[in-house]
Amino acid sequence: MNFNTQLLHGKSVGAYSFGATLPSISQVSAYTYETSEQLEKVCQNRAAGFAYTRIGNPTVAAFERRICEMEGGFSATACASGLSAVVFSLLNILQSGDEIIASSGVFGGTIDVFRDLQNFGIQVHYIPYLSEENITPLLNDKTRAVFGEVISNPGLDVIDVSAVAAFVHTHQVPLILDSTTATPLLIRPLKLGADVVVHSSSKYINGSGNSIGGVIVDGGKFRWNPQRYPVLAEYKKFGPAAYTARLKNDTLRNFGSCMAPMNAYLNTVGLETMGLRVQKECENAYALVKALEQLPDVTVNYPLLETSPYQKLATEQLGGYGGAILSLRVGSKERAYRLMNHLKFAHIATNIGDLRTLVIHPASTIYIHSTEEMMHAAGVYDDLIRVSVGIEDAKDLIADFTEAIAHADEEAE
Ligand SMILES: *Cc1c(COP(=O)(O)O)cnc(C)c1O
């Protein structure tokens, strides 16, 4: 089955009650049972069923099965937000004293929560880019994971997933990747050797910008040595399901960061059109990039450009797509603001992966809590605009940006 067919007819589709084409929304907190014995069995995982929506819910489970299939994973666990997916993918294996290595180009919110982890004795070491050369000097006997983004947002660095996975595995360290900006259409990192993939489903999976959510997809292949990962020791009996067993029975349940049933439903609906949307958004992004390159005093960054150090890797690894995010450097913050304020179709908003084209000035918004040094390491500058390209007609987007920059420069004169 090819991608768009699988989105509609994959093996995880179906078995919805009454032959419904979509899962029903189980908008309840709790499930009742005839006898206390039955509920006891469900609570002890000795019988299938649901007890309480924080712990599990049929609509959420239906979404988890869908995204798991599309990523080619072993199991998936939905979370309240993308950031909760990021942080619980790690807290599920870490304890105080552990260290992780991460690329400095990760999402601003991820940098913020990694700073919070330091208060719990978890040290995050940053490197400019995930590669054997950069990781090697930081590896030690406390290293418990390497974390990065397949296509960093908004730096647009592309990771060589197979190479990094193969290398970290020689040190018994798992590779955990945030694949939000890449989506399963461009890449299935688990198939290239990554161990855990996380998504902010708020973005391309949902696609319409109508609900916050996240998901952790476990590849089920990494061997969690109980000496190195003592928190997983009691789950070792679950074999390849150890990571997910702890996530569902302990980490996520206890921290209470569950996905709402309504959001799971909206994400399932969104997922069905993800292939079409993301393809169109990538094509629009490329068309816009080609037009923006012609504008005066504008520098465009996009992985498929000849000027990007990642052109070859992106072309080979991302199925010919470059993603739907591009960035522009326009010389100054003032010029960036003037340009953005003149756009008619592209909305100023802090989101990506919407149907609508969105622009933002990351330095004054998403990276507001970062130092200038961290910002530059993440590829964020005072004159940088991030564009999340939508499904409008490319012609209109090109005209919008072209006119906006002309007006912005007139206004300055
Ligand atoms: C948005 C985003 C997140 C955080 O997701 P939320 O759903 O907003 O919590 C994490 N990683 C990346 C790459 C993102 O773009």
Short mmCIF file of C-alpha atoms and ligand atoms in Angstrom, two decimals:
data_model
loop_
_atom_site.label_atom_id
_atom_site.label_comp_id
_atom_site.label_asym_id
_atom_site.label_seq_id
_atom_site.Cartn_x
_atom_site.Cartn_y
_atom_site.Cartn_z
CA MET A 1 0.00 0.00 0.00
CA ASN A 2 1.34 3.45 -0.81
CA PHE A 3 1.25 6.34 1.64
CA ASN A 4 -2.09 8.00 0.90
CA THR A 5 -3.85 4.66 0.53
CA GLN A 6 -2.45 3.51 3.85
CA LEU A 7 -3.73 6.69 5.51
CA LEU A 8 -7.27 5.61 4.57
CA HIS A 9 -7.08 1.82 4.36
CA GLY A 10 -4.19 0.80 6.62
CA LYS A 11 -4.60 -2.24 8.83
CA SER A 12 -5.22 -0.08 11.90
CA VAL A 13 -8.33 1.42 10.27
CA GLY A 14 -11.67 -0.22 10.84
CA ALA A 15 -13.17 -2.15 13.68
CA TYR A 16 -14.91 1.06 14.62
CA SER A 17 -18.34 0.40 16.16
CA PHE A 18 -21.32 0.07 13.77
CA GLY A 19 -18.98 0.12 10.78
CA ALA A 20 -18.40 3.84 11.32
CA THR A 21 -15.75 5.27 9.00
CA LEU A 22 -14.17 7.15 11.89
CA PRO A 23 -13.75 6.24 15.58
CA SER A 24 -16.53 7.40 17.86
CA ILE A 25 -15.65 10.02 20.44
CA SER A 26 -15.62 8.44 23.86
CA GLN A 27 -16.00 11.72 25.70
CA VAL A 28 -16.12 10.32 29.22
CA SER A 29 -13.84 10.23 32.23
CA ALA A 30 -14.60 6.73 33.53
CA TYR A 31 -15.90 3.30 32.49
CA THR A 32 -18.17 1.17 34.67
CA TYR A 33 -18.06 -2.62 35.13
CA GLU A 34 -20.65 -5.15 36.31
CA THR A 35 -18.38 -6.45 39.03
CA SER A 36 -15.43 -5.28 41.09
CA GLU A 37 -13.52 -8.32 39.88
CA GLN A 38 -13.79 -7.15 36.28
CA LEU A 39 -12.52 -3.66 37.09
CA GLU A 40 -9.68 -5.17 39.12
CA LYS A 41 -8.60 -7.21 36.09
CA VAL A 42 -8.68 -4.16 33.82
CA CYS A 43 -6.69 -2.10 36.33
CA GLN A 44 -4.09 -4.87 36.53
CA ASN A 45 -3.86 -5.20 32.73
CA ARG A 46 -5.16 -8.77 33.00
CA ALA A 47 -8.20 -7.98 30.86
CA ALA A 48 -8.65 -5.61 27.94
CA GLY A 49 -10.70 -2.54 28.72
CA PHE A 50 -10.66 1.03 29.89
CA ALA A 51 -10.98 2.34 33.43
CA TYR A 52 -10.29 6.05 33.39
CA THR A 53 -9.41 8.40 30.52
CA ARG A 54 -6.16 9.65 32.05
CA ILE A 55 -4.94 6.05 31.84
CA GLY A 56 -6.50 5.05 28.54
CA ASN A 57 -9.42 5.87 26.26
CA PRO A 58 -10.74 4.11 23.12
CA THR A 59 -10.68 7.22 20.91
CA VAL A 60 -7.13 7.99 22.00
CA ALA A 61 -6.14 4.34 21.47
CA ALA A 62 -7.57 4.46 17.91
CA PHE A 63 -5.42 7.50 17.14
CA GLU A 64 -2.36 5.81 18.66
CA ARG A 65 -2.81 2.74 16.44
CA ARG A 66 -3.12 4.93 13.34
CA ILE A 67 0.01 7.00 13.92
CA CYS A 68 1.94 3.93 15.03
CA GLU A 69 1.17 2.25 11.72
CA MET A 70 2.13 5.32 9.71
CA GLU A 71 5.50 5.54 11.50
CA GLY A 72 6.10 1.80 11.26
CA GLY A 73 6.45 1.67 15.05
CA PHE A 74 5.91 -0.99 17.69
CA SER A 75 3.51 1.06 19.80
CA ALA A 76 2.43 4.67 20.26
CA THR A 77 1.36 6.74 23.23
CA ALA A 78 -0.54 10.00 22.82
CA CYS A 79 0.15 12.97 25.10
CA ALA A 80 -1.47 16.29 25.95
CA SER A 81 0.98 18.25 23.79
CA GLY A 82 4.09 17.94 21.68
CA LEU A 83 6.18 19.24 24.55
CA SER A 84 4.79 16.62 26.89
CA ALA A 85 5.73 14.01 24.25
CA VAL A 86 9.28 15.42 24.14
CA VAL A 87 9.75 15.50 27.89
CA PHE A 88 8.08 12.16 28.70
CA SER A 89 9.95 10.35 25.94
CA LEU A 90 13.01 11.14 28.08
CA LEU A 91 11.65 11.08 31.64
CA ASN A 92 10.46 7.55 30.88
CA ILE A 93 14.08 6.36 30.90
CA LEU A 94 15.98 8.93 32.98
CA GLN A 95 16.76 9.50 36.59
CA SER A 96 18.76 12.10 38.49
CA GLY A 97 22.44 11.96 37.53
CA ASP A 98 21.78 10.96 33.92
CA GLU A 99 22.94 12.95 30.93
CA ILE A 100 21.60 13.45 27.42
CA ILE A 101 23.16 14.96 24.34
CA ALA A 102 20.95 17.19 22.18
CA SER A 103 21.40 19.40 19.16
CA SER A 104 21.24 23.10 19.95
CA GLY A 105 18.86 23.60 17.01
CA VAL A 106 15.90 22.02 18.82
CA PHE A 107 12.59 23.84 19.21
CA GLY A 108 12.61 26.78 21.69
CA GLY A 109 10.09 25.14 24.04
CA THR A 110 12.25 22.02 24.12
CA ILE A 111 15.25 24.10 25.18
CA ASP A 112 13.09 25.65 27.94
CA VAL A 113 11.98 22.29 29.36
CA PHE A 114 15.50 20.86 29.10
CA ARG A 115 16.60 23.74 31.33
CA ASP A 116 13.92 22.65 33.84
CA LEU A 117 15.28 19.07 33.76
CA GLN A 118 18.58 20.36 35.16
CA ASN A 119 16.72 21.18 38.42
CA PHE A 120 16.02 17.44 38.69
CA GLY A 121 19.67 16.50 38.22
CA ILE A 122 19.42 15.67 34.51
CA GLN A 123 22.16 17.31 32.49
CA VAL A 124 21.65 18.22 28.82
CA HIS A 125 24.77 18.77 26.70
CA TYR A 126 24.25 20.71 23.48
CA ILE A 127 26.12 20.25 20.24
CA PRO A 128 25.59 22.31 17.08
CA TYR A 129 24.58 19.32 14.96
CA LEU A 130 24.07 15.59 15.58
CA SER A 131 27.04 13.79 14.07
CA GLU A 132 29.56 11.20 15.21
CA GLU A 133 32.25 13.86 15.36
CA ASN A 134 30.22 16.15 17.65
CA ILE A 135 28.70 13.43 19.85
CA THR A 136 31.90 11.50 20.57
CA PRO A 137 33.61 13.97 22.98
CA LEU A 138 30.45 14.21 25.14
CA LEU A 139 29.72 10.50 25.49
CA ASN A 140 30.39 9.08 28.93
CA ASP A 141 29.01 6.37 31.21
CA LYS A 142 26.13 8.66 32.24
CA THR A 143 24.90 9.30 28.69
CA ARG A 144 21.39 7.85 28.38
CA ALA A 145 20.05 9.29 25.12
CA VAL A 146 20.82 11.41 22.10
CA PHE A 147 18.00 13.76 21.10
CA GLY A 148 17.44 15.88 18.00
CA GLU A 149 14.98 17.01 15.36
CA VAL A 150 14.97 15.40 11.90
CA ILE A 151 14.52 18.86 10.34
CA SER A 152 15.20 21.46 13.00
CA ASN A 153 12.70 24.25 13.51
CA PRO A 154 13.55 26.95 12.50
CA GLY A 155 17.25 26.31 11.78
CA LEU A 156 16.36 23.74 9.06
CA ASP A 157 19.34 21.48 9.73
CA VAL A 158 18.69 17.93 8.52
CA ILE A 159 20.02 14.96 10.52
CA ASP A 160 21.54 11.93 8.82
CA VAL A 161 19.29 9.53 10.74
CA SER A 162 20.86 6.20 9.65
CA ALA A 163 24.42 7.36 10.31
CA VAL A 164 23.68 8.85 13.73
CA ALA A 165 21.56 5.86 14.80
CA ALA A 166 24.24 3.36 13.77
CA PHE A 167 26.90 5.32 15.63
CA VAL A 168 25.04 5.84 18.94
CA HIS A 169 24.03 2.17 18.99
CA THR A 170 27.70 1.18 19.10
CA HIS A 171 27.67 2.94 22.51
CA GLN A 172 24.37 1.34 23.64
CA VAL A 173 22.70 4.76 23.55
CA PRO A 174 19.24 5.26 21.98
CA LEU A 175 18.41 7.91 19.38
CA ILE A 176 15.21 9.82 20.17
CA LEU A 177 13.99 12.07 17.38
CA ASP A 178 11.38 14.80 17.14
CA SER A 179 10.00 14.32 13.63
CA THR A 180 7.27 16.99 13.84
CA THR A 181 8.49 19.06 10.90
CA ALA A 182 9.35 16.06 8.72
CA THR A 183 6.14 13.98 9.16
CA PRO A 184 5.91 10.30 8.12
CA LEU A 185 5.39 11.42 4.51
CA LEU A 186 9.00 12.60 4.30
CA ILE A 187 10.68 10.07 6.57
CA ARG A 188 10.00 7.13 8.91
CA PRO A 189 12.97 7.48 11.27
CA LEU A 190 12.30 4.18 13.10
CA LYS A 191 12.93 2.32 9.85
CA LEU A 192 16.30 4.07 9.55
CA GLY A 193 17.37 3.02 13.03
CA ALA A 194 15.98 5.67 15.38
CA ASP A 195 14.59 4.16 18.60
CA VAL A 196 11.80 6.55 19.59
CA VAL A 197 10.04 9.19 17.51
CA VAL A 198 7.99 12.04 18.93
CA HIS A 199 5.60 14.41 17.23
CA SER A 200 3.74 17.52 18.13
CA SER A 201 0.44 16.39 16.56
CA SER A 202 -0.69 20.02 16.93
CA LYS A 203 1.16 20.64 13.65
CA TYR A 204 1.05 18.53 10.46
CA ILE A 205 -0.79 15.51 11.88
CA ASN A 206 -3.79 17.54 12.98
CA GLY A 207 -3.16 19.90 10.10
CA SER A 208 -5.92 22.43 10.68
CA GLY A 209 -4.57 24.00 13.84
CA ASN A 210 -7.56 22.96 15.97
CA SER A 211 -6.06 21.03 18.88
CA ILE A 212 -2.85 20.66 20.86
CA GLY A 213 -1.44 17.16 21.18
CA GLY A 214 1.63 14.98 20.97
CA VAL A 215 2.59 11.38 20.45
CA ILE A 216 5.54 9.13 21.33
CA VAL A 217 6.15 6.22 18.95
CA ASP A 218 8.38 3.44 20.22
CA GLY A 219 10.29 1.31 17.72
CA GLY A 220 10.46 -1.58 20.24
CA LYS A 221 13.98 -2.56 19.22
CA PHE A 222 16.29 -0.87 21.72
CA ARG A 223 17.51 -3.13 24.54
CA TRP A 224 17.08 -1.21 27.78
CA ASN A 225 19.84 -2.62 29.94
CA PRO A 226 18.46 -2.52 33.52
CA GLN A 227 21.87 -1.52 34.89
CA ARG A 228 21.89 1.59 32.75
CA TYR A 229 18.14 2.21 32.90
CA PRO A 230 17.12 1.13 36.44
CA VAL A 231 13.68 2.79 36.07
CA LEU A 232 12.87 0.26 33.32
CA ALA A 233 14.13 -2.77 35.27
CA GLU A 234 10.71 -3.92 36.46
CA TYR A 235 9.35 -3.62 32.89
CA LYS A 236 12.03 -5.79 31.34
CA LYS A 237 9.64 -8.76 31.48
CA PHE A 238 7.60 -7.04 28.75
CA GLY A 239 10.44 -7.52 26.26
CA PRO A 240 10.14 -5.15 23.31
CA ALA A 241 7.14 -3.50 25.01
CA ALA A 242 9.18 -2.44 28.07
CA TYR A 243 9.48 1.23 27.12
CA THR A 244 5.79 1.63 26.30
CA ALA A 245 4.72 -0.44 29.30
CA ARG A 246 6.43 2.00 31.65
CA LEU A 247 5.19 5.00 29.68
CA LYS A 248 1.55 3.91 29.88
CA ASN A 249 1.58 2.33 33.34
CA ASP A 250 3.78 4.79 35.14
CA THR A 251 5.29 7.89 33.53
CA LEU A 252 2.35 9.27 31.60
CA ARG A 253 -0.34 7.96 33.92
CA ASN A 254 1.35 9.50 36.97
CA PHE A 255 2.24 12.85 35.45
CA GLY A 256 -1.29 12.98 34.03
CA SER A 257 -0.44 14.39 30.62
CA CYS A 258 -3.06 12.47 28.61
CA MET A 259 -4.52 13.47 25.25
CA ALA A 260 -8.18 14.52 25.34
CA PRO A 261 -10.57 12.17 23.44
CA MET A 262 -11.90 15.03 21.29
CA ASN A 263 -8.36 15.98 20.29
CA ALA A 264 -7.59 12.35 19.44
CA TYR A 265 -10.64 12.32 17.16
CA LEU A 266 -9.61 15.60 15.47
CA ASN A 267 -6.09 14.25 15.01
CA THR A 268 -7.42 11.04 13.45
CA VAL A 269 -9.51 13.06 11.00
CA GLY A 270 -6.51 15.28 10.26
CA LEU A 271 -4.16 12.36 9.73
CA GLU A 272 -6.25 11.05 6.82
CA THR A 273 -5.42 14.10 4.69
CA MET A 274 -1.85 14.55 5.93
CA GLY A 275 -0.28 13.13 2.77
CA LEU A 276 -2.13 15.50 0.46
CA ARG A 277 -1.67 18.52 2.65
CA VAL A 278 2.02 18.05 3.39
CA GLN A 279 2.82 17.30 -0.25
CA LYS A 280 1.05 20.49 -1.36
CA GLU A 281 2.69 22.49 1.43
CA CYS A 282 6.15 21.23 0.45
CA GLU A 283 5.51 22.07 -3.22
CA ASN A 284 4.29 25.53 -2.27
CA ALA A 285 7.31 26.04 -0.03
CA TYR A 286 9.66 25.22 -2.90
CA ALA A 287 7.80 27.53 -5.31
CA LEU A 288 7.88 30.32 -2.74
CA VAL A 289 11.58 29.76 -2.05
CA LYS A 290 12.39 30.05 -5.75
CA ALA A 291 10.46 33.33 -5.97
CA LEU A 292 11.79 34.80 -2.72
CA GLU A 293 15.37 34.19 -3.82
CA GLN A 294 14.80 36.84 -6.49
CA LEU A 295 13.77 39.54 -4.01
CA PRO A 296 16.21 42.30 -3.07
CA ASP A 297 18.25 41.86 0.14
CA VAL A 298 16.56 38.66 1.22
CA THR A 299 18.47 35.46 2.10
CA VAL A 300 16.39 32.31 1.98
CA ASN A 301 17.12 29.10 3.88
CA TYR A 302 15.50 25.84 2.77
CA PRO A 303 16.98 22.33 2.83
CA LEU A 304 16.62 21.76 -0.93
CA LEU A 305 18.49 24.91 -1.95
CA GLU A 306 21.97 24.60 -3.47
CA THR A 307 23.11 27.00 -0.73
CA SER A 308 21.96 24.62 2.03
CA PRO A 309 24.63 22.26 3.39
CA TYR A 310 21.86 19.66 3.63
CA GLN A 311 20.75 19.64 0.00
CA LYS A 312 22.19 16.22 -0.80
CA LEU A 313 21.06 14.63 2.45
CA ALA A 314 17.56 16.12 2.20
CA THR A 315 17.20 15.01 -1.39
CA GLU A 316 18.19 11.43 -0.55
CA GLN A 317 16.61 11.01 2.86
CA LEU A 318 13.36 13.00 2.62
CA GLY A 319 11.91 11.48 -0.53
CA GLY A 320 12.67 14.54 -2.64
CA TYR A 321 10.76 16.91 -0.34
CA GLY A 322 12.30 19.73 1.66
CA GLY A 323 9.53 20.25 4.19
CA ALA A 324 7.03 23.09 4.42
CA ILE A 325 9.08 25.52 6.50
CA LEU A 326 11.48 28.08 5.15
CA SER A 327 13.20 31.03 6.69
CA LEU A 328 14.19 34.47 5.46
CA ARG A 329 16.84 36.83 6.70
CA VAL A 330 15.96 40.35 5.70
CA GLY A 331 18.69 42.53 7.25
CA SER A 332 17.03 43.86 10.40
CA LYS A 333 14.23 43.21 12.86
CA GLU A 334 12.53 46.43 11.72
CA ARG A 335 12.47 45.31 8.09
CA ALA A 336 11.25 41.87 9.17
CA TYR A 337 8.36 43.44 11.10
CA ARG A 338 7.45 45.79 8.25
CA LEU A 339 7.40 42.89 5.80
CA MET A 340 5.31 40.69 8.10
CA ASN A 341 2.86 43.50 8.88
CA HIS A 342 2.22 44.01 5.15
CA LEU A 343 1.36 40.37 4.39
CA LYS A 344 -2.30 39.80 3.48
CA PHE A 345 -2.61 36.00 3.39
CA ALA A 346 0.22 34.88 5.63
CA HIS A 347 -0.95 35.31 9.21
CA ILE A 348 1.33 36.32 12.05
CA ALA A 349 0.95 33.40 14.47
CA THR A 350 3.05 31.09 16.59
CA ASN A 351 2.28 27.77 14.95
CA ILE A 352 3.38 25.59 12.05
CA GLY A 353 1.65 22.95 9.98
CA ASP A 354 -1.62 24.86 9.64
CA LEU A 355 -3.53 24.92 6.35
CA ARG A 356 -2.89 28.65 6.33
CA THR A 357 0.53 30.15 5.74
CA LEU A 358 1.89 31.49 9.01
CA VAL A 359 4.83 33.76 9.71
CA ILE A 360 6.63 34.55 12.93
CA HIS A 361 9.71 36.40 14.18
CA PRO A 362 11.22 33.62 16.34
CA ALA A 363 13.80 35.79 18.15
CA SER A 364 11.11 37.90 19.85
CA THR A 365 8.63 35.07 20.47
CA ILE A 366 9.58 31.37 20.63
CA TYR A 367 13.17 32.11 21.72
CA ILE A 368 12.32 34.90 24.14
CA HIS A 369 13.75 32.88 27.08
CA SER A 370 16.99 31.97 25.27
CA THR A 371 20.29 33.79 25.43
CA GLU A 372 21.63 35.31 22.21
CA GLU A 373 24.24 32.55 22.11
CA MET A 374 21.58 29.80 22.34
CA MET A 375 19.52 31.61 19.71
CA HIS A 376 22.36 31.78 17.23
CA ALA A 377 23.19 28.14 17.93
CA ALA A 378 19.58 27.31 16.99
CA GLY A 379 19.87 29.32 13.77
CA VAL A 380 17.68 32.17 15.04
CA TYR A 381 18.71 35.76 14.31
CA ASP A 382 17.17 39.16 14.92
CA ASP A 383 16.37 39.60 11.23
CA LEU A 384 14.94 36.10 10.67
CA ILE A 385 11.35 35.33 9.68
CA ARG A 386 10.06 31.76 9.79
CA VAL A 387 7.41 30.86 7.23
CA SER A 388 5.18 27.80 7.65
CA VAL A 389 3.74 27.38 4.19
CA GLY A 390 0.06 26.47 3.81
CA ILE A 391 -2.13 25.10 1.03
CA GLU A 392 -3.11 28.40 -0.60
CA ASP A 393 -2.31 28.76 -4.31
CA ALA A 394 1.43 29.34 -4.68
CA LYS A 395 0.79 32.25 -7.06
CA ASP A 396 -1.08 34.16 -4.36
CA LEU A 397 1.60 33.48 -1.77
CA ILE A 398 4.36 34.65 -4.11
CA ALA A 399 2.41 37.84 -4.91
CA ASP A 400 1.73 38.42 -1.21
CA PHE A 401 5.41 38.23 -0.18
CA THR A 402 6.59 40.20 -3.22
CA GLU A 403 4.15 43.05 -2.57
CA ALA A 404 4.79 43.02 1.18
CA ILE A 405 8.51 43.51 0.75
CA ALA A 406 8.01 46.28 -1.80
CA HIS A 407 5.62 48.11 0.55
CA ALA A 408 7.91 47.50 3.53
CA ASP A 409 10.80 49.14 1.70
CA GLU A 410 8.67 52.04 0.45
CA GLU A 411 7.50 52.68 3.99
CA ALA A 412 11.09 52.81 5.19
CA GLU A 413 12.08 55.45 2.61
C1 LIG B 1 5.51 22.80 18.21
C2 LIG B 1 6.64 21.90 18.40
C3 LIG B 1 6.81 21.23 19.61
C4 LIG B 1 5.90 21.42 20.79
O1 LIG B 1 4.61 20.96 20.51
P1 LIG B 1 3.29 21.51 21.25
O2 LIG B 1 2.22 20.67 20.69
O3 LIG B 1 3.17 22.96 20.94
O4 LIG B 1 3.51 21.30 22.72
C5 LIG B 1 7.89 20.36 19.72
N1 LIG B 1 8.75 20.17 18.69
C6 LIG B 1 8.61 20.81 17.53
C7 LIG B 1 9.59 20.56 16.43
C8 LIG B 1 7.55 21.70 17.33
O5 LIG B 1 7.43 22.34 16.17
#
